[in-house]
Coordinates of N, CA and C in Angstrom, one line a residue:
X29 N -49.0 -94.5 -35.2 CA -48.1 -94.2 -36.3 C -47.8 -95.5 -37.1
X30 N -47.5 -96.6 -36.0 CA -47.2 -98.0 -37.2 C -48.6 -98.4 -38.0
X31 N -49.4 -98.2 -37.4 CA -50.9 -98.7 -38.0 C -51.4 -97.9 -39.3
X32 N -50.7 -96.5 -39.7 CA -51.0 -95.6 -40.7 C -49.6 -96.0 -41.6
X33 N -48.5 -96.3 -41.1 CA -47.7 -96.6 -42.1 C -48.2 -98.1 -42.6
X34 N -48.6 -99.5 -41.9 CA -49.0 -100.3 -42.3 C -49.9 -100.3 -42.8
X35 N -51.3 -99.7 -42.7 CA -52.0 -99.2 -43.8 C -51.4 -98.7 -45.5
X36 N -50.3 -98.0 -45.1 CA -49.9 -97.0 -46.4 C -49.0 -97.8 -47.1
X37 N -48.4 -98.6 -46.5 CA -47.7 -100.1 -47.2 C -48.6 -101.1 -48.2
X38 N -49.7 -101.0 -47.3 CA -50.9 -102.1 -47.8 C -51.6 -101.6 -49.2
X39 N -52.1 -100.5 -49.2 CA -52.3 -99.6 -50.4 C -51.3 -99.5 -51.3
X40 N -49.9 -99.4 -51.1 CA -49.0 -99.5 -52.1 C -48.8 -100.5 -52.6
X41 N -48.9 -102.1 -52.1 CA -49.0 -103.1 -52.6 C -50.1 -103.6 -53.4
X42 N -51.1 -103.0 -52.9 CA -52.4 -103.0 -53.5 C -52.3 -102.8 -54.9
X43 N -51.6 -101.5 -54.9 CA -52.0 -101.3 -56.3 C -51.0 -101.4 -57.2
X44 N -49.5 -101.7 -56.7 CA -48.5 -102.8 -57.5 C -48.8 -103.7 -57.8
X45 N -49.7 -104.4 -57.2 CA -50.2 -105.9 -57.5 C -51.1 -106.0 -58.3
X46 N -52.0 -104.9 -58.5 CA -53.4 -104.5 -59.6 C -52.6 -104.2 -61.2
X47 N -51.6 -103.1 -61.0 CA -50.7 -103.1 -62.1 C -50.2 -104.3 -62.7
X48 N -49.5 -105.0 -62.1 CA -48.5 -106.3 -61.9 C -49.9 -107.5 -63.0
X49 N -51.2 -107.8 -62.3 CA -51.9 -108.5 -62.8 C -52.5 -108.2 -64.0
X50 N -52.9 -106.6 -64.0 CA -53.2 -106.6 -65.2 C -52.0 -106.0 -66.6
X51 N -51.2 -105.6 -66.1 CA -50.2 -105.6 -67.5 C -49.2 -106.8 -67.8
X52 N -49.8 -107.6 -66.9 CA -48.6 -108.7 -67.5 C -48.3 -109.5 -68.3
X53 N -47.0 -109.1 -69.0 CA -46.4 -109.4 -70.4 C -45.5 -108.5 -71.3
X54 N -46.2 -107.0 -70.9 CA -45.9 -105.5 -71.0 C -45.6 -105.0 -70.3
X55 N -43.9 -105.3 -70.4 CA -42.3 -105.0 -69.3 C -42.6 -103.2 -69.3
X56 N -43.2 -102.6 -70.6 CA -42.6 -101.3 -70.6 C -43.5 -100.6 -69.4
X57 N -45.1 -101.1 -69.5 CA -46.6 -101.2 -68.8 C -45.9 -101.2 -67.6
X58 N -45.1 -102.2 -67.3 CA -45.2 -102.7 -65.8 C -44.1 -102.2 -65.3
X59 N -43.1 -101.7 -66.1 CA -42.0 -100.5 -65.7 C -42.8 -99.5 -65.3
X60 N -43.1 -98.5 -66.6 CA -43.7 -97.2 -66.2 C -44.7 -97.1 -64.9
X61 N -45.6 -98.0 -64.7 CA -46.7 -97.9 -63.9 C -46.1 -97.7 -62.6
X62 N -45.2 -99.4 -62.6 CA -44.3 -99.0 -61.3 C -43.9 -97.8 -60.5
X63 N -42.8 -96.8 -61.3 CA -42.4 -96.2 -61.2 C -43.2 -94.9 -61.2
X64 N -44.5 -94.6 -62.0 CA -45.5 -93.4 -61.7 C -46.6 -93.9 -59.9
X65 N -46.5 -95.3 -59.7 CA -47.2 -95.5 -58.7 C -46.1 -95.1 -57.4
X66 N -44.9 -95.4 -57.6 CA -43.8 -94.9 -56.4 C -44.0 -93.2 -56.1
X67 N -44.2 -93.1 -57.6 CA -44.1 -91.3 -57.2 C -45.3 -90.7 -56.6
X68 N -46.2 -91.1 -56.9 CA -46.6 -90.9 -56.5 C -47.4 -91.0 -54.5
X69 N -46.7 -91.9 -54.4 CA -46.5 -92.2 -52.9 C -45.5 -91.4 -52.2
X70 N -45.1 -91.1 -52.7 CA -43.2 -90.4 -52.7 C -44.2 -89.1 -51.8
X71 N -44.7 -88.2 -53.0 CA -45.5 -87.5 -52.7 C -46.0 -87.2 -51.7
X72 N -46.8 -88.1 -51.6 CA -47.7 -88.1 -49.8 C -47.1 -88.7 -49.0
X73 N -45.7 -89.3 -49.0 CA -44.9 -89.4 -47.9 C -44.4 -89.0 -46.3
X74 N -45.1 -87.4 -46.6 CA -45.3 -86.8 -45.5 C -45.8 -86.4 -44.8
X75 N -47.1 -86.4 -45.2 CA -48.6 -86.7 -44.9 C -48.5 -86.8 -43.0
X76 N -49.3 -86.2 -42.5 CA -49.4 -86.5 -41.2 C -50.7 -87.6 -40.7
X77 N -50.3 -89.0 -40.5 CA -50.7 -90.1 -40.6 C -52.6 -89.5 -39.4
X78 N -53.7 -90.2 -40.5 CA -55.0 -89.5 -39.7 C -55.6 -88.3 -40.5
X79 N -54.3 -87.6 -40.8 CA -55.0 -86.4 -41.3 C -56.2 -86.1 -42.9
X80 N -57.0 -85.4 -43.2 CA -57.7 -85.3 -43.8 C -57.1 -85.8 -45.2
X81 N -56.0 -85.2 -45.4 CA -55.4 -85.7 -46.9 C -54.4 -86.8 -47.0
X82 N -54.1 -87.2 -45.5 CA -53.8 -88.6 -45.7 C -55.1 -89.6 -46.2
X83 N -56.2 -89.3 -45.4 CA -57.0 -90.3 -45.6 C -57.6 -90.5 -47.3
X84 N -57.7 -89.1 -47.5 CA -57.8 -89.1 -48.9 C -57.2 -89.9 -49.6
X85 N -55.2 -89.7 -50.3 CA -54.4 -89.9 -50.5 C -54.8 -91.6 -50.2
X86 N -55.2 -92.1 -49.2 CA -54.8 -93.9 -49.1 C -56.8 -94.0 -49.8
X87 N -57.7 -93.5 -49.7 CA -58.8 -93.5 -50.2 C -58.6 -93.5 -52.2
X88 N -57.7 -92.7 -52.3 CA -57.3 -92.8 -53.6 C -56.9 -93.6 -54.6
X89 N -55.7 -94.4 -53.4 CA -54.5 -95.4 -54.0 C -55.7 -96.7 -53.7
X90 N -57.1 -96.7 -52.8 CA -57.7 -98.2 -53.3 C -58.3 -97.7 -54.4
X91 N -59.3 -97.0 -54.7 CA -59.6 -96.5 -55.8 C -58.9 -96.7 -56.8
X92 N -57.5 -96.5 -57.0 CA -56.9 -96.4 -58.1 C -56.6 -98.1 -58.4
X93 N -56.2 -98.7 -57.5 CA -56.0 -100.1 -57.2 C -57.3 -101.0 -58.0
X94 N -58.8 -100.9 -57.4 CA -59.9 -101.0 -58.2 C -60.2 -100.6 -59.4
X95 N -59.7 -99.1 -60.0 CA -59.9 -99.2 -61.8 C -59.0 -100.0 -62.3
X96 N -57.6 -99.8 -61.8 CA -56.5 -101.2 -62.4 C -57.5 -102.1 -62.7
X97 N -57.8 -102.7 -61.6 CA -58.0 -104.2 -61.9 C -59.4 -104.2 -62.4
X98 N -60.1 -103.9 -62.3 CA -61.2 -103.6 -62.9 C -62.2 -103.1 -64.5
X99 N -61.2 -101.9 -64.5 CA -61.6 -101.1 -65.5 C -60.3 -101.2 -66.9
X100 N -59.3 -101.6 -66.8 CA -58.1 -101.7 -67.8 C -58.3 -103.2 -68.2
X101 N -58.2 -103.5 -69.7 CA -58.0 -104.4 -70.1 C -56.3 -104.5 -71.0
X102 N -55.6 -105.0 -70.7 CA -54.1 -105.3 -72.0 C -54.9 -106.1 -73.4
X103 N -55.3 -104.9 -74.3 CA -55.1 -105.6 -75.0 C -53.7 -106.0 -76.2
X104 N -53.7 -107.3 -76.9 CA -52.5 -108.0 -78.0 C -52.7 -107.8 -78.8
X105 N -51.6 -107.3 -79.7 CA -51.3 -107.6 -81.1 C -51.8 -109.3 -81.2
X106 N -52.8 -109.5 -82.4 CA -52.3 -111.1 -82.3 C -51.3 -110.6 -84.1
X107 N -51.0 -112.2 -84.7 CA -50.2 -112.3 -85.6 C -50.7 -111.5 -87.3
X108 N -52.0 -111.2 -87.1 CA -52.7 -110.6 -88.2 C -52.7 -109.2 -88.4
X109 N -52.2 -108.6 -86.7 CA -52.3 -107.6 -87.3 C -53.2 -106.7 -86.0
X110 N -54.4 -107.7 -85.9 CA -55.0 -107.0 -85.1 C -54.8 -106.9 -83.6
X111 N -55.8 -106.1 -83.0 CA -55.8 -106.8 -81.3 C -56.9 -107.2 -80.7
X112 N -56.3 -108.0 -79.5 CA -57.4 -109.4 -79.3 C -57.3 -108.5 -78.1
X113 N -58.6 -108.6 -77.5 CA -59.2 -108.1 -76.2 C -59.4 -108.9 -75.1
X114 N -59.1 -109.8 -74.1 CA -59.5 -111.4 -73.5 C -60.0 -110.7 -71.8
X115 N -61.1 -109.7 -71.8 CA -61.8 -109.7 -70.2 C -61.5 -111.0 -69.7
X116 N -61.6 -110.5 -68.1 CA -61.6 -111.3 -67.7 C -62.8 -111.5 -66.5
X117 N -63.2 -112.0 -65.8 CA -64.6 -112.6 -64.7 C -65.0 -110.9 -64.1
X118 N -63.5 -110.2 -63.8 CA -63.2 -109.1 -63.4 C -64.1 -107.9 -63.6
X119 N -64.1 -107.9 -65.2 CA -64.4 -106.8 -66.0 C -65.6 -106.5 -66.3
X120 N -66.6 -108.2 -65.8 CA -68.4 -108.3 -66.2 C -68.7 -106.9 -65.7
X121 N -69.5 -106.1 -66.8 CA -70.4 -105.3 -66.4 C -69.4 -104.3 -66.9
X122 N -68.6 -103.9 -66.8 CA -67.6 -102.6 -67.2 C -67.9 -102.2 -68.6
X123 N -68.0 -101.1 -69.0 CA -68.1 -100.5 -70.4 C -66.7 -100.8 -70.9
X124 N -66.7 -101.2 -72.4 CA -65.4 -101.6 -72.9 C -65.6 -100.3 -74.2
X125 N -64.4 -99.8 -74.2 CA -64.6 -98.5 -75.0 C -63.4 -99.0 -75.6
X126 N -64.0 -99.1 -77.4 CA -63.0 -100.0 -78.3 C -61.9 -98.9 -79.0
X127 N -60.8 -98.7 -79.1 CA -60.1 -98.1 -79.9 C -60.8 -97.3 -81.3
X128 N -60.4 -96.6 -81.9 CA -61.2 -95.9 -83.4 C -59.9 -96.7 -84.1
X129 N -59.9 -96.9 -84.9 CA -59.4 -97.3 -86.1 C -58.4 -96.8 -86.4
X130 N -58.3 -94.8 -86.6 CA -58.1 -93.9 -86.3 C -56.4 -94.7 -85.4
X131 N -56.7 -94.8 -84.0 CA -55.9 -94.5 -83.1 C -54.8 -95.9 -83.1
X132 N -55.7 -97.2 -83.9 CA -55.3 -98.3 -83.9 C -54.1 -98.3 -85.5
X133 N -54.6 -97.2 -86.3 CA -53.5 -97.1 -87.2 C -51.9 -96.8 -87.1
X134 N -51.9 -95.5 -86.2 CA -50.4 -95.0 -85.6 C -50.2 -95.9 -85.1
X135 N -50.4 -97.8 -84.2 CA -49.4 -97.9 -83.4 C -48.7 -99.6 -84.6
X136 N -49.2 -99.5 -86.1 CA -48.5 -100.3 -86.3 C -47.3 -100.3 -87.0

């Protein structure tokens, strides 16, 4: 039982910390995410530690932990107007799928 909760601790840190690294700067990012990553732990909270959809459920949260950090880039407004994109060592190899023009118009 302690060994599946310390596992399920570990995964939840995991992927606060994946969040935490890659939106930082973006209070509202690192609010929301927080708070959709709790709930969803909340969720499988009662999970019977071993069982098929526990293992899933903590199979998930690395997974999810690895696109964080992996697959999301923050990109910035810089002062022109536009946004600046800055990968990082992390991201070599990931497909970067650029905004449409389109989508980058509504957020100014």
């Amino acid at each position: 039982m302690a060994a599946a909760a310390a596992e399920g601790l570990a995964a939840y840190r995991a992927v606060l910390r994946a969040a935490r690294r890659t939106f930082s700067g973006d209070q509202l990012m690192l609010t929301e995410s927080a708070v959709e990553i709790r709930r969803r732990f909340e969720e499988h909270r009662r999970l019977a530690p071993g069982s098929e959809d526990a293992v899933r459920a903590l199979s998930d949260a690395r997974e999810a932990a690895h696109f964080i950090t992996n697959m999301i880039v923050q990109a910035q407004r810089a002062p022109s107007g536009s946004f600046v994109v800055k990968p990082e060592k992390v991201h070599a190899g990931a497909t970067l799928e650029i905004p449409s023009e389109e989508i980058l118009s509504t957020l100014k």
